[in-house]
PDB file of C-alpha atoms in Angstrom:
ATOM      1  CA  UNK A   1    -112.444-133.603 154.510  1.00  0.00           C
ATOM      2  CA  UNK A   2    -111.477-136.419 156.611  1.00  0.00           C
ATOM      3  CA  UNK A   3    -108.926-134.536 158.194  1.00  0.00           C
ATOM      4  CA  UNK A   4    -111.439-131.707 159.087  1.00  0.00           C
ATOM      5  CA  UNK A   5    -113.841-134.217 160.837  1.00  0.00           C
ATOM      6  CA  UNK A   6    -110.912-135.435 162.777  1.00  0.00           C
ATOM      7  CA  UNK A   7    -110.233-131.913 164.378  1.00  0.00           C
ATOM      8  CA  UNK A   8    -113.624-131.510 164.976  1.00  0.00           C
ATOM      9  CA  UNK A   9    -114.144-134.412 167.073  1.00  0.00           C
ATOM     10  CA  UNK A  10    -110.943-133.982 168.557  1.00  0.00           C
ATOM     11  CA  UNK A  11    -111.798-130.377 169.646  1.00  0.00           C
ATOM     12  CA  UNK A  12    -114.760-131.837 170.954  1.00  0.00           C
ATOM     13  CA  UNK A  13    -113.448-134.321 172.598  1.00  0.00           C
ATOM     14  CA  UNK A  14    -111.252-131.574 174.279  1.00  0.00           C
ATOM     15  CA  UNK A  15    -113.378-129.234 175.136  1.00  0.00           C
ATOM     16  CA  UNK A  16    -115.165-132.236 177.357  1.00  0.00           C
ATOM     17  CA  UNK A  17    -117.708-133.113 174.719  1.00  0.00           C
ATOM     18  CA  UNK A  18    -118.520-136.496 172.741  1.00  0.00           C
ATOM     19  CA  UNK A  19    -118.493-136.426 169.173  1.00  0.00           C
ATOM     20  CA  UNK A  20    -122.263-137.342 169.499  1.00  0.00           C
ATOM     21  CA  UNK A  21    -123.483-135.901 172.810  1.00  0.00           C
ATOM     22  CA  UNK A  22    -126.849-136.551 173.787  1.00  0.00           C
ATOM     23  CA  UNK A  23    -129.940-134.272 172.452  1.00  0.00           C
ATOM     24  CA  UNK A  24    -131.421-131.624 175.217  1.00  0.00           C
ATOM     25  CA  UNK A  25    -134.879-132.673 176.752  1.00  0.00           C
ATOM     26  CA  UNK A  26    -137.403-130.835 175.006  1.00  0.00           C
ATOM     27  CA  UNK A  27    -134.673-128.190 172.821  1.00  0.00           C
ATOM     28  CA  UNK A  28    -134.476-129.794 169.810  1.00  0.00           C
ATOM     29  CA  UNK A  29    -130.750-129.744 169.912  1.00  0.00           C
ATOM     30  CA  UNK A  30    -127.889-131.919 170.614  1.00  0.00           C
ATOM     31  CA  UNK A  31    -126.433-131.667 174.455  1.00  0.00           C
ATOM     32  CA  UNK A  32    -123.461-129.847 173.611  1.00  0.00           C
ATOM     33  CA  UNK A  33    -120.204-127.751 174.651  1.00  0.00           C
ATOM     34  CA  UNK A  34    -120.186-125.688 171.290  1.00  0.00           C
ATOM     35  CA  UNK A  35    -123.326-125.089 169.535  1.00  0.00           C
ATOM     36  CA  UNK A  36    -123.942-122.636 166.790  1.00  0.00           C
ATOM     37  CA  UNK A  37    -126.663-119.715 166.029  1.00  0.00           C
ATOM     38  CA  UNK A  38    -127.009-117.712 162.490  1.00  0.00           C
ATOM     39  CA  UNK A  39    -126.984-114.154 163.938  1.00  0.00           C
ATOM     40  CA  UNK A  40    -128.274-112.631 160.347  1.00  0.00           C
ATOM     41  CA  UNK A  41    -131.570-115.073 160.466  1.00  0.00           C
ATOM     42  CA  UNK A  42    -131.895-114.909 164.119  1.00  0.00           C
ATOM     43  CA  UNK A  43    -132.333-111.267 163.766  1.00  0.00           C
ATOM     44  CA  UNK A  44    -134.476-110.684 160.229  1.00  0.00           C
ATOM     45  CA  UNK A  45    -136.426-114.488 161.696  1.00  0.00           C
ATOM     46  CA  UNK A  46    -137.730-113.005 164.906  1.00  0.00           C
ATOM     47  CA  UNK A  47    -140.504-110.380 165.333  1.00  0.00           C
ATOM     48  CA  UNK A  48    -138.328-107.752 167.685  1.00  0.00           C
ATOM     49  CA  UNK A  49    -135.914-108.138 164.437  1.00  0.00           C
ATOM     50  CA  UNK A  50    -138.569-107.410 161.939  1.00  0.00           C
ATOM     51  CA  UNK A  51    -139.489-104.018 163.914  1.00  0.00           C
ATOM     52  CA  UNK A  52    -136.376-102.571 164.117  1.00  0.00           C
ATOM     53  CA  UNK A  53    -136.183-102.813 160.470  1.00  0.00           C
ATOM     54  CA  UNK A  54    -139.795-102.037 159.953  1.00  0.00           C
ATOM     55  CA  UNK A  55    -139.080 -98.652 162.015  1.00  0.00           C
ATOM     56  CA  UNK A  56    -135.742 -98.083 160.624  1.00  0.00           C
ATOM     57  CA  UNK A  57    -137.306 -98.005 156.855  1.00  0.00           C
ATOM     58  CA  UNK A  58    -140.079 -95.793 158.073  1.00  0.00           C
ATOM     59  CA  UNK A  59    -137.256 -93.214 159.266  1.00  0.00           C
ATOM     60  CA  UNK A  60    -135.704 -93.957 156.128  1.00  0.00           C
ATOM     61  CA  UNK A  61    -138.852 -93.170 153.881  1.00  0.00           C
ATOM     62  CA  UNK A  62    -139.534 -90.029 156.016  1.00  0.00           C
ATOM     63  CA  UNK A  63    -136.448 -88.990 155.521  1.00  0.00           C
ATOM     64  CA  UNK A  64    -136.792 -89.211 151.671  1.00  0.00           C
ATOM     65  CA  UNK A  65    -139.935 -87.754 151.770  1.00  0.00           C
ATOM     66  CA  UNK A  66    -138.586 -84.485 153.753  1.00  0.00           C
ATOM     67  CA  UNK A  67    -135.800 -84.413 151.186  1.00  0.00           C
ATOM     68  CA  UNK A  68    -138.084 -84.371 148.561  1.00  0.00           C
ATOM     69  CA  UNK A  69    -140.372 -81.511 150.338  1.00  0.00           C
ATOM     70  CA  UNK A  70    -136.809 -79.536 150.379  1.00  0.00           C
ATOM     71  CA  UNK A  71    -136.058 -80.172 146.888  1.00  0.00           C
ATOM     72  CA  UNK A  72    -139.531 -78.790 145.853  1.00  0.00           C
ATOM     73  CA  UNK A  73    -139.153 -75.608 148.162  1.00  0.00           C
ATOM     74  CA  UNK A  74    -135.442 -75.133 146.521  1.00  0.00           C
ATOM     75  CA  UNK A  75    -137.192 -75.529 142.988  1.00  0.00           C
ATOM     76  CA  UNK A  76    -139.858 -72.991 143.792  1.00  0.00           C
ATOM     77  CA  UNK A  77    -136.997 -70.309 145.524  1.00  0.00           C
ATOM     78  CA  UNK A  78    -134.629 -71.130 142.202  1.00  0.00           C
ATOM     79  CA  UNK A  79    -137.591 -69.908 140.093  1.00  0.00           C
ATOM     80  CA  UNK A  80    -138.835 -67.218 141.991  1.00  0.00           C
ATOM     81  CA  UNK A  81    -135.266 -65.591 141.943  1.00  0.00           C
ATOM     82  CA  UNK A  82    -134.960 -66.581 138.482  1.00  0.00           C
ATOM     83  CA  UNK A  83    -138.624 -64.450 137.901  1.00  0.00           C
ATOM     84  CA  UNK A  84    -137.271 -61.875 139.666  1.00  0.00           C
ATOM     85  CA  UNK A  85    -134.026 -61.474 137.966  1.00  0.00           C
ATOM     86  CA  UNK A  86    -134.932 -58.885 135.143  1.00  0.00           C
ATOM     87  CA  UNK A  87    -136.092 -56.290 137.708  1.00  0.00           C
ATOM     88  CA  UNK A  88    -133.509 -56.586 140.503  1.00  0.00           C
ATOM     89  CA  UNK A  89    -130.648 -54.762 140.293  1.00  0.00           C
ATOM     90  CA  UNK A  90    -127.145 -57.156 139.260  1.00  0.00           C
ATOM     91  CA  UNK A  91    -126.154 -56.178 142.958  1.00  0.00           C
ATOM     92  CA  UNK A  92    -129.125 -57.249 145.292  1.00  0.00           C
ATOM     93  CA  UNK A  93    -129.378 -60.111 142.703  1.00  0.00           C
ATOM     94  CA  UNK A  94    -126.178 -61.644 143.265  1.00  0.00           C
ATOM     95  CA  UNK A  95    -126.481 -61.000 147.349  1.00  0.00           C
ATOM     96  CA  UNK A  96    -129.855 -63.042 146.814  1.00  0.00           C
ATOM     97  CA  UNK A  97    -127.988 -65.542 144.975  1.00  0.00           C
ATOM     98  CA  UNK A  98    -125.402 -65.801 147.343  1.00  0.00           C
ATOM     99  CA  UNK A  99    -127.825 -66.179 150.088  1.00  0.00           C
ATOM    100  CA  UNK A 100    -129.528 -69.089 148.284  1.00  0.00           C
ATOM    101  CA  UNK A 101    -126.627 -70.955 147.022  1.00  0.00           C
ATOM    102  CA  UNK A 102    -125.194 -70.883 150.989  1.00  0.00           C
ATOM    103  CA  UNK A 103    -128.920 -72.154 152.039  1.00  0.00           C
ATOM    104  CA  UNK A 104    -128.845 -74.640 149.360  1.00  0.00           C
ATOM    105  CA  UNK A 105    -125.422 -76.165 150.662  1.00  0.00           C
ATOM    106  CA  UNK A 106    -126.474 -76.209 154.494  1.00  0.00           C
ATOM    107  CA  UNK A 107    -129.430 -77.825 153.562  1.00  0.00           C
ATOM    108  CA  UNK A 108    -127.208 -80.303 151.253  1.00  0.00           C
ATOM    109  CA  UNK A 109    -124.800 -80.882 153.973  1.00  0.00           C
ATOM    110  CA  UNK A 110    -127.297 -81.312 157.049  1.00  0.00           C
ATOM    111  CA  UNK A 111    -129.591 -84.286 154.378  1.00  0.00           C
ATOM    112  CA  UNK A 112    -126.221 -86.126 153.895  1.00  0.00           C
ATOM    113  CA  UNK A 113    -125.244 -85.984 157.394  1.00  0.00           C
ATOM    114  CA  UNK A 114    -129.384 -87.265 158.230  1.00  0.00           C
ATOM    115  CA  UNK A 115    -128.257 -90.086 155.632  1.00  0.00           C
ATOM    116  CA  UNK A 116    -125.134 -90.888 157.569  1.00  0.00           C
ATOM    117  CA  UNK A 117    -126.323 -91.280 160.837  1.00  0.00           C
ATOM    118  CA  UNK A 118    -129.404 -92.918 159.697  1.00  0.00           C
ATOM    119  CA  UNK A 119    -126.977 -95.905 158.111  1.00  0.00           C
ATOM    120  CA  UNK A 120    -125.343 -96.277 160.925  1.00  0.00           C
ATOM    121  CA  UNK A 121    -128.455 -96.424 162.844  1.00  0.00           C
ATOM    122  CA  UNK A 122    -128.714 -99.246 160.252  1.00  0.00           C
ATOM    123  CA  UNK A 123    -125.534-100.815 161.373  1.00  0.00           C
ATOM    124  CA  UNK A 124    -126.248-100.998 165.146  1.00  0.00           C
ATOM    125  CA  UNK A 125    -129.100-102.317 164.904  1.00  0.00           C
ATOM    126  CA  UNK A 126    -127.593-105.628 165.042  1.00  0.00           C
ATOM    127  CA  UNK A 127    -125.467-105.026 168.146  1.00  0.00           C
ATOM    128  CA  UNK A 128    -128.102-103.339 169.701  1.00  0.00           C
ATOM    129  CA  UNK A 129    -131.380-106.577 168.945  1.00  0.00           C
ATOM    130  CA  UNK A 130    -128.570-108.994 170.178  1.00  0.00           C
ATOM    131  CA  UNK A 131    -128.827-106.709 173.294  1.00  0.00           C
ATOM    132  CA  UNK A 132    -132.366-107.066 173.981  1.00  0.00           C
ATOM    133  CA  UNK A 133    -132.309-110.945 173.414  1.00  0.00           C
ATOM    134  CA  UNK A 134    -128.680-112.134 174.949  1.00  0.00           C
ATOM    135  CA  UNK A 135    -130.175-113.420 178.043  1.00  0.00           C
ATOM    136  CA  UNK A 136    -132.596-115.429 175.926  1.00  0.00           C
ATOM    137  CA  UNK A 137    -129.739-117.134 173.637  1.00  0.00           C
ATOM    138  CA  UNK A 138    -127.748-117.544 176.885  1.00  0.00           C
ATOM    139  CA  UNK A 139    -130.541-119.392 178.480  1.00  0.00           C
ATOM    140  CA  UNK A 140    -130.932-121.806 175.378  1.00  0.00           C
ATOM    141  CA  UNK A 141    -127.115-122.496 175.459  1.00  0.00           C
ATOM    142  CA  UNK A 142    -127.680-123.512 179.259  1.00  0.00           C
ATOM    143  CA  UNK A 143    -130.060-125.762 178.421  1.00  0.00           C
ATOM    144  CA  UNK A 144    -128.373-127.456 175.738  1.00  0.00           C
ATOM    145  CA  UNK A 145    -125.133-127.750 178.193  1.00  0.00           C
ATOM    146  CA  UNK A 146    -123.431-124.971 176.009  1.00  0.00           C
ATOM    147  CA  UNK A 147    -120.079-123.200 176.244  1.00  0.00           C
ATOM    148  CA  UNK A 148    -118.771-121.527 173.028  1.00  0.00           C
ATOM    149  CA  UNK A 149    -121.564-120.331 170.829  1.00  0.00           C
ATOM    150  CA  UNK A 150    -120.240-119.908 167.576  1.00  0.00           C
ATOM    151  CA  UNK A 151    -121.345-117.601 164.715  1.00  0.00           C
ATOM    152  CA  UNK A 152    -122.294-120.705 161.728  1.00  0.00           C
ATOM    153  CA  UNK A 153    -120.944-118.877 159.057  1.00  0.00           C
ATOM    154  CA  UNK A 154    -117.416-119.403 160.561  1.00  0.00           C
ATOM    155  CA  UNK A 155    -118.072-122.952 161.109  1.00  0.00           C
ATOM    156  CA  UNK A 156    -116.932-124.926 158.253  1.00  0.00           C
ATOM    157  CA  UNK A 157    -118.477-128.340 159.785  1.00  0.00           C
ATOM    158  CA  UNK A 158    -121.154-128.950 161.900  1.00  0.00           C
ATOM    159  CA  UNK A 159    -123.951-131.442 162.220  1.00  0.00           C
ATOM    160  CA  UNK A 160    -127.593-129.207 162.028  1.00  0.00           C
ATOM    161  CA  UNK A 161    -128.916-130.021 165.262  1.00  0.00           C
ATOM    162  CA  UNK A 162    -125.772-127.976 167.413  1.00  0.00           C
ATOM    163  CA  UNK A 163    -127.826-124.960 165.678  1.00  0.00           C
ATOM    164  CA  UNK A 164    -129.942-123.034 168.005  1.00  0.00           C
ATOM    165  CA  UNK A 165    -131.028-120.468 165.650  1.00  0.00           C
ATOM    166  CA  UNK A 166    -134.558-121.622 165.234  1.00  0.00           C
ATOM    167  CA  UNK A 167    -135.040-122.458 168.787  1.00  0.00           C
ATOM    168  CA  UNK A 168    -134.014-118.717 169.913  1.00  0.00           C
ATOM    169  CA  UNK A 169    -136.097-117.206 167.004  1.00  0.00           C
ATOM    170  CA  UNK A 170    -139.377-119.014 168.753  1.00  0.00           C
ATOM    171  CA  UNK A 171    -138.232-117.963 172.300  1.00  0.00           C
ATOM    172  CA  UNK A 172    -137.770-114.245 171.469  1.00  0.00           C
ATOM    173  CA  UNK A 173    -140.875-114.450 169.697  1.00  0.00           C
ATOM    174  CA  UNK A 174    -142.846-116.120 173.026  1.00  0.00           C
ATOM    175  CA  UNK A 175    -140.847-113.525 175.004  1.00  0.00           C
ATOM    176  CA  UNK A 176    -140.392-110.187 173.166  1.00  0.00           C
ATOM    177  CA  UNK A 177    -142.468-110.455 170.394  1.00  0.00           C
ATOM    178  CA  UNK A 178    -141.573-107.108 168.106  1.00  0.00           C
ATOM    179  CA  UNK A 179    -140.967-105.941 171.552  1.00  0.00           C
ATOM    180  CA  UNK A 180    -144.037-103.432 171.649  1.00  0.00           C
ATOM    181  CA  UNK A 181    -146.550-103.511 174.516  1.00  0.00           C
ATOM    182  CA  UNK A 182    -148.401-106.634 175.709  1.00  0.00           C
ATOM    183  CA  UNK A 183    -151.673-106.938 173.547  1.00  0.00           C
TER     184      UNK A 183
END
């Protein structure tokens, strides 16, 4: 452990920093070269970040509604042909069959592909909130006399105050809200 503090406040000490720089007027962090932000909590923390994942489970539960609708309408078609069975002939019965199996399988193929893009929506989503808010979290690393911002969960030492997570979560909030209209 000792040895890990060591690097650390040699790095600092590299990078131009103290080992205890002075705390940014009115940021509630420490005046530093390398501060530290927990992208996961800055984006389910802040309004914008609770949207996107409001809207994306919306898409999600309309999509498993309309999968459900198609199931039903399947259903109905598999028992209709099945009603129908005794008086068609085995010819125009298996050409109906045909038909409906090949429906069945587009409409299989087209819901997984739905599901696919939709979870990579999901994945993006990320990427694409850290977008929106960059100049935000760039701001707050100004202010705090900031150079690297590192991701906290590759940080294996760090005093709490070099994290700016809670301080961006408030701005975006002030600034973006869920980034709908102005009420």
């Amino acid at each position: 452990m000792r040895t890990g503090r060591a690097i650390l406040a040699a790095a600092l000490i590299a990078l131009g920093g103290a080992p205890v720089p002075a705390v940014a007027q009115d940021l509630g962090v420490l005046r530093s070269d390398i501060l530290v932000i927990d992208p996961e909590r800055l984006f389910e923390g802040s309004e914008l970040g609770q949207k996107m994942l409001a809207d994306h489970q919306n898409e999600r539960e309309a999509l498993a509604a309309a999968n459900e609708e198609l199931a039903a309408e399947l259903e109905a078609e598999e028992q209709r042909l099945t009603g129908i069975r005794a008086e068609t002939s085995p010819e125009d019965f298996r050409a109906m069959a045909d038909e409906f199996d090949a429906r069945v399988q587009q409409i299989r193929a087209d819901s997984e592909r739905r599901v696919r893009d939709l979870e990579r929506k999901r994945e993006r989503l990320p990427v694409e909130f850290l977008g929106q808010v960059d100049q935000i979290i760039l701001d707050i690393m100004r202010a705090a006399g900031g150079v690297v911002l590192l991701d906290q969960r590759s940080v294996i030492l760090r005093a709490d105050v070099v994290d700016i997570t809670d301080r961006a979560i408030a701005r975006i909030n002030d600034e973006i809200g869920d980034g709908g209209p102005a009420e």
